XYZ file of C-alpha atoms in Angstrom:
650
model
C 0.000 0.000 0.000
C 1.239 3.515 -0.742
C 2.793 5.747 1.900
C -0.149 8.132 2.229
C -2.473 5.374 3.362
C 0.127 3.873 5.683
C 0.399 7.307 7.255
C -3.350 7.390 7.673
C -3.393 4.015 9.422
C -0.758 5.286 11.806
C -2.576 8.520 12.594
C -5.860 6.612 12.922
C -4.314 4.283 15.481
C -2.956 7.268 17.398
C -6.340 8.973 17.294
C -8.155 5.894 18.539
C -5.633 5.352 21.295
C -5.926 8.948 22.535
C -9.672 9.262 21.890
C -11.329 11.773 24.142
C -14.154 14.229 23.659
C -12.637 17.612 22.792
C -13.632 20.728 24.670
C -15.829 22.972 22.561
C -15.757 26.729 22.549
C -18.693 29.045 22.109
C -18.411 28.839 18.321
C -18.635 25.021 18.374
C -14.978 24.502 17.397
C -12.540 22.468 19.426
C -10.572 24.594 21.920
C -7.702 22.100 22.061
C -7.004 22.341 18.327
C -3.671 24.148 17.767
C -2.948 26.507 14.901
C -3.018 24.248 11.852
C -0.253 26.242 10.206
C 2.146 24.925 12.817
C 1.551 21.225 12.296
C 1.946 18.784 9.441
C -0.900 17.668 7.177
C -0.934 14.319 8.957
C -1.440 16.074 12.273
C -4.176 18.205 10.759
C -6.083 15.161 9.546
C -5.585 13.404 12.894
C -6.983 16.387 14.729
C -9.954 16.594 12.371
C -10.712 12.931 13.002
C -10.515 13.424 16.757
C -12.624 16.544 16.658
C -15.309 15.540 14.196
C -15.496 11.746 13.937
C -14.475 9.849 17.045
C -17.360 10.866 19.291
C -19.752 8.962 17.031
C -17.496 6.455 15.275
C -14.562 5.724 17.568
C -13.669 3.994 20.855
C -16.565 1.550 20.510
C -19.103 4.085 19.234
C -20.699 2.962 15.972
C -23.366 5.468 14.943
C -25.075 4.300 11.748
C -23.337 0.923 12.048
C -19.927 2.416 11.199
C -16.852 2.524 13.419
C -13.398 3.733 12.493
C -11.723 0.696 14.044
C -12.800 -1.460 11.097
C -10.601 0.684 8.833
C -7.506 0.201 10.988
C -5.812 -2.470 8.854
C -3.563 -2.666 5.823
C -6.231 -4.007 3.490
C -8.988 -1.570 4.400
C -8.763 0.710 1.387
C -9.247 -2.310 -0.885
C -11.631 -4.448 1.172
C -13.781 -1.497 2.269
C -13.576 0.432 -0.972
C -17.307 1.162 -1.207
C -17.350 2.323 2.406
C -14.512 4.761 1.754
C -16.396 6.204 -1.186
C -19.527 6.571 0.920
C -17.573 8.385 3.626
C -16.115 10.695 1.021
C -19.565 11.530 -0.422
C -21.104 12.149 2.990
C -18.326 14.560 3.916
C -18.478 16.289 0.524
C -22.254 16.759 0.775
C -21.860 18.198 4.293
C -24.000 15.441 5.715
C -21.159 14.556 8.063
C -20.429 15.588 10.684
C -24.097 16.159 11.642
C -25.393 19.571 12.649
C -25.190 18.591 16.323
C -21.400 18.198 16.091
C -18.610 20.680 15.499
C -18.625 21.948 11.921
C -15.622 21.468 9.648
C -14.328 24.696 8.207
C -14.461 24.879 4.408
C -10.690 24.821 3.939
C -10.319 21.912 6.349
C -13.071 19.979 4.614
C -11.471 20.476 1.206
C -8.081 19.380 2.532
C -9.629 16.210 3.943
C -11.453 15.515 0.677
C -8.285 16.063 -1.369
C -6.385 13.692 0.882
C -9.106 11.061 0.600
C -9.212 11.415 -3.199
C -5.457 10.886 -3.432
C -5.518 7.900 -1.084
C -8.472 6.224 -2.775
C -6.921 6.713 -6.204
C -3.543 5.363 -5.072
C -5.165 2.311 -3.519
C -7.232 1.555 -6.620
C -4.261 1.966 -8.964
C -1.782 0.026 -6.841
C -0.208 -2.532 -9.218
C -0.063 -5.108 -6.419
C -3.860 -5.438 -6.398
C -4.938 -8.620 -8.156
C -7.386 -7.784 -10.978
C -10.851 -9.311 -10.651
C -11.605 -12.507 -12.535
C -13.768 -12.717 -15.647
C -16.168 -15.517 -14.743
C -17.844 -17.878 -17.185
C -21.352 -16.580 -17.877
C -24.477 -18.125 -19.297
C -26.561 -16.078 -21.705
C -29.366 -14.203 -19.963
C -32.940 -14.570 -21.185
C -32.725 -11.370 -23.208
C -29.294 -12.306 -24.605
C -30.641 -15.725 -25.579
C -33.699 -14.181 -27.235
C -31.638 -11.705 -29.249
C -28.962 -14.243 -30.168
C -31.506 -16.752 -31.475
C -33.153 -13.949 -33.440
C -29.905 -12.907 -35.124
C -28.495 -16.421 -35.551
C -31.594 -17.929 -37.153
C -32.975 -14.804 -38.787
C -36.382 -15.115 -37.094
C -38.385 -12.554 -35.148
C -39.958 -14.504 -32.326
C -39.162 -14.623 -28.614
C -37.621 -18.054 -28.079
C -36.830 -17.243 -24.424
C -40.386 -16.975 -23.111
C -40.385 -20.347 -21.363
C -36.903 -19.967 -19.842
C -36.598 -19.431 -16.071
C -36.123 -15.814 -15.027
C -32.872 -14.556 -13.493
C -32.227 -12.583 -10.353
C -29.769 -9.710 -10.088
C -26.165 -9.613 -8.941
C -22.952 -7.700 -9.520
C -23.868 -4.035 -9.894
C -27.554 -4.966 -9.865
C -27.891 -6.646 -13.273
C -29.120 -10.043 -14.396
C -25.975 -10.732 -16.454
C -23.778 -11.252 -13.377
C -22.279 -14.733 -13.302
C -23.387 -15.525 -9.744
C -27.075 -15.457 -10.722
C -26.685 -17.305 -14.043
C -26.973 -20.806 -12.663
C -27.753 -23.968 -14.607
C -30.276 -26.500 -13.300
C -32.001 -29.578 -14.760
C -34.953 -27.296 -15.484
C -32.698 -25.057 -17.594
C -31.474 -28.052 -19.618
C -35.031 -29.122 -20.385
C -36.178 -25.605 -21.256
C -33.161 -24.915 -23.490
C -33.838 -28.092 -25.469
C -37.498 -27.114 -25.897
C -36.514 -23.579 -26.913
C -33.995 -24.878 -29.487
C -36.603 -27.185 -31.048
C -39.212 -24.439 -31.125
C -36.863 -21.889 -32.723
C -35.494 -24.259 -35.372
C -38.942 -25.575 -36.291
C -40.051 -21.974 -36.794
C -36.960 -21.238 -38.907
C -37.597 -24.339 -41.029
C -41.051 -23.003 -41.914
C -39.763 -19.521 -42.759
C -38.440 -19.433 -46.339
C -35.939 -16.626 -45.756
C -34.599 -18.058 -42.496
C -34.313 -21.574 -43.945
C -32.483 -20.306 -47.021
C -30.037 -18.358 -44.848
C -29.255 -21.352 -42.634
C -28.860 -23.783 -45.532
C -27.180 -21.388 -47.949
C -25.088 -23.320 -50.480
C -26.788 -26.657 -49.783
C -29.139 -28.536 -52.120
C -32.547 -27.201 -51.095
C -34.190 -29.186 -53.862
C -33.882 -32.455 -51.906
C -36.143 -31.528 -48.986
C -38.700 -34.264 -49.681
C -36.419 -37.112 -48.645
C -35.873 -38.349 -52.214
C -32.147 -38.612 -51.483
C -32.592 -41.235 -48.762
C -30.557 -43.781 -50.682
C -28.075 -41.905 -52.813
C -25.083 -43.512 -54.453
C -21.809 -43.656 -52.519
C -20.537 -40.664 -54.473
C -23.731 -38.731 -53.876
C -23.704 -39.660 -50.189
C -20.203 -38.291 -49.824
C -21.134 -35.083 -51.538
C -24.102 -34.644 -49.242
C -21.977 -35.212 -46.132
C -19.477 -32.650 -47.360
C -22.281 -30.173 -47.984
C -23.693 -30.863 -44.522
C -20.263 -30.352 -42.978
C -19.904 -26.997 -44.721
C -23.417 -25.984 -43.669
C -22.914 -27.027 -40.035
C -19.414 -25.536 -39.877
C -20.718 -22.179 -41.007
C -23.630 -22.399 -38.561
C -21.613 -23.493 -35.551
C -18.960 -20.818 -36.140
C -21.681 -18.187 -35.832
C -23.402 -19.994 -32.945
C -20.178 -20.408 -30.939
C -19.062 -16.896 -31.913
C -15.526 -17.936 -32.872
C -13.585 -19.951 -35.461
C -14.294 -23.683 -35.160
C -12.423 -26.831 -36.028
C -13.059 -30.564 -36.451
C -13.575 -31.065 -32.686
C -16.538 -28.693 -32.862
C -18.031 -29.867 -36.150
C -17.424 -33.654 -36.200
C -19.960 -34.468 -33.426
C -22.627 -32.533 -35.330
C -21.808 -34.316 -38.583
C -22.232 -37.651 -36.769
C -25.671 -36.542 -35.614
C -26.486 -35.551 -39.176
C -25.451 -38.994 -40.419
C -27.479 -40.757 -37.726
C -30.548 -38.758 -38.693
C -30.038 -39.564 -42.377
C -29.742 -43.254 -41.594
C -33.158 -43.163 -39.944
C -34.694 -41.740 -43.114
C -34.512 -37.968 -42.479
C -34.067 -35.609 -45.420
C -30.933 -33.584 -45.874
C -32.620 -30.472 -44.477
C -34.232 -32.219 -41.500
C -30.942 -33.912 -40.598
C -29.112 -30.564 -40.670
C -31.697 -28.954 -38.424
C -31.489 -31.934 -36.058
C -27.722 -31.417 -35.729
C -28.222 -27.691 -35.235
C -30.361 -28.460 -32.187
C -27.318 -30.003 -30.551
C -25.300 -26.860 -31.219
C -27.990 -24.717 -29.560
C -27.776 -26.699 -26.310
C -23.973 -26.810 -26.309
C -22.140 -24.931 -23.541
C -20.240 -23.165 -26.311
C -23.511 -21.547 -27.392
C -25.226 -21.111 -24.027
C -22.128 -19.740 -22.294
C -19.780 -16.940 -23.171
C -16.507 -18.833 -23.064
C -13.248 -16.859 -22.998
C -10.609 -19.504 -23.466
C -8.318 -17.568 -25.788
C -5.759 -18.978 -28.192
C -4.408 -22.395 -27.095
C -6.464 -22.199 -23.898
C -4.845 -19.003 -22.581
C -7.168 -17.690 -19.851
C -5.275 -14.655 -18.587
C -4.206 -11.443 -20.283
C -5.591 -9.550 -23.273
C -8.722 -10.870 -24.931
C -8.420 -12.439 -28.347
C -10.030 -10.554 -31.212
C -13.049 -12.874 -31.217
C -13.447 -12.701 -27.439
C -13.335 -8.929 -27.671
C -15.957 -8.996 -30.427
C -18.244 -11.043 -28.192
C -17.782 -8.733 -25.204
C -18.458 -5.724 -27.376
C -21.568 -7.114 -29.047
C -23.179 -8.335 -25.823
C -22.401 -5.028 -24.136
C -23.933 -2.874 -26.877
C -26.513 -5.209 -28.421
C -27.077 -8.043 -25.937
C -26.537 -10.297 -28.932
C -23.911 -12.078 -31.020
C -21.417 -10.245 -33.274
C -22.730 -9.430 -36.732
C -20.907 -10.214 -39.961
C -19.070 -6.870 -40.098
C -17.697 -7.301 -36.577
C -16.737 -10.925 -37.230
C -14.818 -9.925 -40.355
C -12.693 -7.457 -38.394
C -12.068 -10.102 -35.716
C -11.244 -12.747 -38.344
C -8.648 -10.364 -39.783
C -7.086 -9.943 -36.316
C -7.669 -6.183 -36.419
C -10.255 -5.558 -33.697
C -7.657 -4.942 -30.981
C -6.264 -2.135 -33.107
C -7.517 0.975 -31.227
C -8.622 2.705 -34.414
C -10.637 -0.279 -35.657
C -12.110 -0.885 -32.207
C -13.271 2.710 -32.008
C -14.656 2.531 -35.555
C -16.672 -0.617 -34.789
C -17.950 0.757 -31.476
C -19.282 3.933 -33.083
C -20.872 1.878 -35.877
C -22.619 -0.344 -33.374
C -23.857 2.635 -31.369
C -25.765 3.761 -34.451
C -27.358 0.370 -35.089
C -30.979 -0.349 -34.149
C -29.916 -3.330 -32.024
C -28.522 -0.881 -29.483
C -32.069 -0.354 -28.185
C -32.228 -3.892 -26.771
C -29.258 -3.240 -24.489
C -30.444 0.291 -23.666
C -33.820 -1.019 -22.518
C -32.258 -3.810 -20.488
C -29.691 -1.557 -18.833
C -32.006 1.316 -17.910
C -34.809 -0.872 -16.585
C -32.398 -2.602 -14.199
C -30.354 0.484 -13.295
C -33.445 2.554 -12.494
C -35.443 -0.312 -10.990
C -38.290 0.200 -13.454
C -38.129 -3.482 -14.452
C -40.134 -4.117 -11.275
C -43.136 -2.227 -12.663
C -45.671 -4.933 -13.460
C -43.580 -7.572 -11.698
C -43.640 -6.603 -8.005
C -44.903 -3.010 -8.233
C -48.350 -2.037 -9.515
C -50.086 1.356 -9.417
C -53.326 1.002 -7.482
C -55.942 -0.607 -9.806
C -58.768 1.352 -8.182
C -57.066 4.674 -8.934
C -55.750 3.618 -12.353
C -57.951 0.781 -13.675
C -56.841 1.465 -17.260
C -53.149 0.822 -16.563
C -52.849 -2.734 -17.874
C -49.729 -4.615 -18.963
C -49.445 -2.928 -22.406
C -49.504 0.479 -20.678
C -47.015 -0.663 -18.033
C -44.763 -1.955 -20.832
C -44.608 1.413 -22.561
C -44.032 3.116 -19.192
C -41.064 0.782 -18.644
C -39.742 1.389 -22.166
C -39.743 5.208 -22.096
C -36.462 5.660 -20.139
C -34.724 3.083 -22.349
C -35.843 4.812 -25.546
C -34.469 8.100 -24.215
C -31.116 6.532 -23.258
C -30.903 4.780 -26.621
C -31.480 8.108 -28.388
C -28.808 9.838 -26.320
C -26.286 7.097 -27.145
C -27.214 6.865 -30.808
C -26.908 10.633 -31.409
C -23.870 11.195 -29.138
C -25.910 13.652 -27.060
C -24.889 14.885 -23.622
C -25.428 12.456 -20.765
C -26.764 15.392 -18.780
C -29.914 15.264 -20.889
C -30.925 12.378 -18.657
C -31.254 14.974 -15.892
C -32.956 17.654 -17.950
C -33.959 17.860 -21.594
C -36.587 19.529 -23.734
C -37.641 16.288 -25.458
C -38.746 12.768 -24.648
C -40.527 9.762 -26.177
C -44.319 9.537 -26.028
C -47.176 7.534 -27.491
C -50.947 7.672 -27.052
C -50.816 5.603 -23.852
C -48.271 7.926 -22.250
C -50.323 10.963 -23.202
C -53.073 9.493 -21.041
C -50.636 8.580 -18.259
C -49.405 12.173 -18.048
C -52.829 13.742 -18.758
C -51.419 15.509 -21.815
C -53.102 16.438 -25.083
C -51.671 15.493 -28.457
C -52.634 18.974 -29.653
C -49.774 20.400 -27.570
C -47.163 18.670 -29.733
C -46.003 19.355 -33.266
C -45.344 15.651 -33.830
C -48.032 13.149 -34.740
C -48.268 10.917 -31.673
C -49.683 7.435 -32.237
C -49.323 3.991 -30.664
C -45.612 3.690 -31.413
C -43.195 5.605 -29.174
C -41.808 8.651 -31.027
C -39.443 11.435 -30.071
C -41.268 14.684 -29.340
C -40.289 18.210 -28.357
C -41.898 19.107 -25.032
C -44.048 22.229 -24.628
C -42.632 25.110 -22.624
C -42.763 24.345 -18.906
C -43.268 20.578 -19.271
C -40.926 18.718 -16.882
C -41.176 15.207 -18.324
C -37.888 15.382 -20.219
C -36.057 14.233 -17.085
C -35.637 10.745 -15.679
C -36.940 12.254 -12.448
C -40.406 12.839 -13.913
C -40.913 9.690 -15.963
C -43.976 7.677 -15.043
C -42.157 4.382 -14.472
C -39.664 6.039 -12.125
C -42.391 7.784 -10.155
C -44.343 4.523 -9.915
C -41.461 2.436 -8.518
C -40.581 5.245 -6.080
C -44.135 5.520 -4.720
C -46.619 3.391 -2.859
C -49.602 2.152 -4.885
C -51.988 4.688 -3.322
C -49.727 7.624 -2.484
C -46.363 9.227 -3.105
C -43.439 8.764 -0.728
C -40.755 11.420 -0.181
C -38.654 8.747 1.534
C -38.800 6.277 -1.363
C -38.139 9.030 -3.879
C -35.277 10.509 -1.892
C -33.708 7.083 -1.490
C -34.213 6.378 -5.210
C -32.346 9.553 -6.239
C -29.512 9.037 -3.743
C -29.057 5.377 -4.655
C -29.633 5.296 -8.421
C -28.486 8.732 -9.565
C -25.857 9.760 -7.006
C -24.551 6.402 -5.802
C -25.000 7.324 -2.135
C -27.725 5.026 -0.788
C -29.058 5.665 2.712
C -28.694 2.963 5.368
C -31.714 0.715 5.999
C -34.166 2.143 8.541
C -33.999 0.877 12.135
C -36.528 -1.770 13.094
C -38.437 0.434 15.553
C -39.295 3.310 13.169
C -42.856 4.551 13.883
C -45.285 4.350 10.982
C -47.121 7.286 9.402
C -50.835 7.619 10.090
C -52.106 6.365 6.730
C -55.719 6.942 7.765
C -55.182 10.670 8.154
C -53.428 10.818 4.783
C -56.177 8.822 3.046
C -59.005 10.956 4.467
C -57.269 14.255 3.792
C -56.988 15.029 7.473
C -53.323 15.894 7.068
C -51.053 16.415 4.069
C -48.188 14.034 3.527
C -45.712 16.799 4.285
C -47.422 17.609 7.586
C -47.194 13.948 8.546
C -43.505 13.892 7.754
C -42.789 17.025 9.756
C -44.161 15.229 12.830
C -42.203 12.107 11.910
C -38.951 14.049 11.572
C -39.319 15.622 14.997
C -38.202 12.266 16.376
C -34.370 12.556 16.626
C -34.040 8.868 15.755
C -35.811 9.486 12.457
C -34.349 12.894 11.660
C -30.787 11.699 10.973
C -31.854 9.836 7.823
C -34.858 11.939 6.884
C -32.720 15.073 6.716
C -31.089 13.481 3.654
C -34.132 11.837 2.113
C -37.083 14.140 2.634
C -35.832 17.314 0.918
C -35.267 15.406 -2.333
C -38.631 13.673 -2.048
C -40.476 16.904 -1.237
C -39.013 18.488 -4.381
C -40.858 15.821 -6.405
C -44.232 16.157 -4.659
C -45.823 17.963 -7.612
C -45.709 14.600 -9.409
C -48.222 11.964 -8.361
C -47.743 8.195 -8.280
C -47.472 7.907 -12.090
C -45.816 11.254 -12.852
C -48.887 13.433 -13.448
C -48.445 17.061 -12.523
C -50.496 18.235 -9.537
C -50.614 21.281 -7.270
C -52.640 19.975 -4.326
C -52.428 17.085 -1.873
C -55.146 16.212 0.654
C -56.866 19.496 -0.140
C -53.780 21.571 0.640
C -51.375 23.336 -1.699
C -48.204 21.323 -2.221
C -45.042 22.884 -0.838
C -42.198 21.459 -2.920
C -39.449 23.602 -1.401
C -36.817 22.063 0.841
C -33.334 22.542 2.256
C -30.596 19.907 2.004
C -28.303 19.099 4.958
C -25.540 21.266 3.457
C -27.868 24.273 3.431
C -28.666 24.160 -0.291
C -32.243 25.245 -0.956
C -34.154 23.451 -3.710
C -37.594 24.430 -4.943
C -39.524 21.716 -6.721
C -38.328 19.477 -9.517
C -36.585 22.327 -11.339
C -34.558 23.023 -8.215
C -33.723 19.344 -7.901
C -32.566 19.278 -11.522
C -30.273 22.231 -10.786
C -28.906 20.429 -7.739
C -28.140 17.327 -9.810
C -26.537 19.485 -12.487
C -24.290 21.028 -9.857
C -23.367 17.456 -8.823
C -23.009 16.212 -12.401
C -19.713 14.471 -11.755
C -21.270 12.330 -9.018
C -24.120 11.482 -11.388
C -21.770 10.605 -14.253
C -19.584 8.518 -11.932
C -22.631 6.544 -10.816
C -23.801 6.048 -14.411
C -20.283 5.015 -15.475
C -20.009 2.585 -12.576
C -23.314 0.946 -13.440
C -22.523 0.790 -17.146
C -19.048 -0.668 -16.523
C -20.564 -3.318 -14.242
C -23.145 -4.084 -16.947
C -20.395 -4.371 -19.569
C -18.253 -6.691 -17.414
C -21.122 -8.767 -16.033
C -19.897 -8.581 -12.439
C -19.647 -6.315 -9.437
C -16.788 -3.823 -9.456
C -13.831 -4.349 -7.157
C -11.134 -2.027 -5.890
C -8.862 -2.593 -8.891
C -11.659 -1.489 -11.240
C -11.921 1.959 -9.703
C -8.634 3.094 -11.177
C -10.175 2.470 -14.607
C -13.446 4.051 -13.471
C -11.571 7.189 -12.439
C -10.047 7.465 -15.937
C -13.430 6.826 -17.570
C -15.117 9.610 -15.614
C -12.287 12.018 -16.364
C -12.521 11.291 -20.101
C -16.260 11.933 -20.029
C -15.755 15.179 -18.120
C -13.139 16.363 -20.610
C -15.513 15.599 -23.496
C -18.236 17.764 -21.926
C -20.203 14.637 -21.009
C -20.693 13.236 -24.525
C -22.309 9.811 -24.459
C -20.037 8.223 -27.074
C -17.010 9.075 -24.973
C -18.467 7.166 -22.023
C -18.962 4.046 -24.126
C -15.558 4.345 -25.794
C -13.831 4.898 -22.452
C -15.408 1.701 -21.102
C -14.596 -0.331 -24.220
C -10.983 0.890 -24.184
C -10.521 0.336 -20.424
C -8.211 -2.334 -19.049
C -10.945 -4.348 -17.278
C -12.901 -4.587 -20.550
C -9.919 -5.523 -22.736
C -8.415 -8.157 -20.444
C -9.476 -11.426 -18.875
C -8.336 -13.379 -15.894
């Protein structure tokens, strides 16, 4: 570990050993703190820890479940990396120390933050840290659906009967720890392969594409007993057909070990009387239940499993990151030529793929899991008595709206900050009803299909914050929740989730809220008067109150329980925010925290695992590149694709 962190461990041990409550003067500052100009930076930091942290988090005290003693070891900066980042954010946002403790002067706070930034960066970039592994991963349901579509050239969902996945890693279903294989999976994959290939066999275009170059005129079985010469020709044709198919299915060059077993299956089928075409499709079924198809295998050249990815492995990582599907012909050609690892060609292919329609599949999958909107219609439902017309087709378009917006931002290389605030969005006739809008207010012709529209002056729905799916998953079925909404913003957009509430938190009086006897804000003011509740609610409630003009599905409103909504609030650091526009401004002023959170989630999605300490050195470079590009979306994707964790395997 670098010297700066070793120095911290030393000063932390000294601080803990000499822990005592400092004497406070009339201005709230410690009276035993000497002139900081006369001591070293290490002494300054030690004194700040003693003055501002140890009363609550030292010498056995563990407010909020956190005590400094757990950081007093050589591996802390790596093993507790997320905790260090949380501490840094809480100090930066002036949430710590709390108002009841001595305040940190602005210069002192900045010095502490600078020191923490340097130490965190040094720990993450320490070459002695072992890089995380790249685990073997099964295709997710959506990856399977898209891969079957592109491999067979059919437009059906072959994944419908497959078991659903949970979430892992950075919160996504493509993390290896949730992609288990069970006997049920084996049965369902075989059924799905049969279903998909039978459909392809009935589709003229799909069948012709799969059997290109073979003799399609012998589909009726008339070649059951060909001459020896004819039989050999047919086997050779089948081998060529299956070799071409399995190379695409396995997403890499193949050899006799891959193709010979399929040719044997073809021969067995022919011997039982199957036609050339039927026998080929029978062999293809075996390929579709092979681990080489169902799993993304990174074995490299000659079995090398550590170091840079091969060109074909890189092509697979890139295509499943951006398309959630297999590489297309153009990408395979570059990989076949051994040119994809060339930075110029890699950049060229990445930009091409960002402008392809298949990007939307990955955009929808990523945003629905990042924002939690995938739960709409699964575990979260707007109250059917209040919204009886919100059925599954309406919920589906609500879920899709954020993904369409993100897809558009990526495709057009727009600013990532348009996720926070923009003058456009995607709407259709169902969403017009959801938001209580009139199609007459838009220049565009809005129909059943989602289309990009320019929002009227004063409309707030161009932000993720105001989208109906987001508001629905951050509300209760019958009412809004400042707590849920505040936690949603802190967790999903700023990467600073609040701790879970204590078990003995008193409940709100739902009866008074339901009957209009008291506004939701009035209830929360009483709730926050409890010191036990105030520590967390001081962070959550102001953000939630700023969104109170939006009801459970994002409709604009001005009253609640018969009273006028007050959407103004003050954050713990003294920043005043007034309504959703004020919250947008606050997020804009914290754009780097937002971009870091987005980059972290997107990197975890690209890698298919949770990030570890070694990844944060790359994450730091990614965020800096995005900042230097004025937050262009293409630069975020390129920075991830060109990062060391993405280009290497272990």
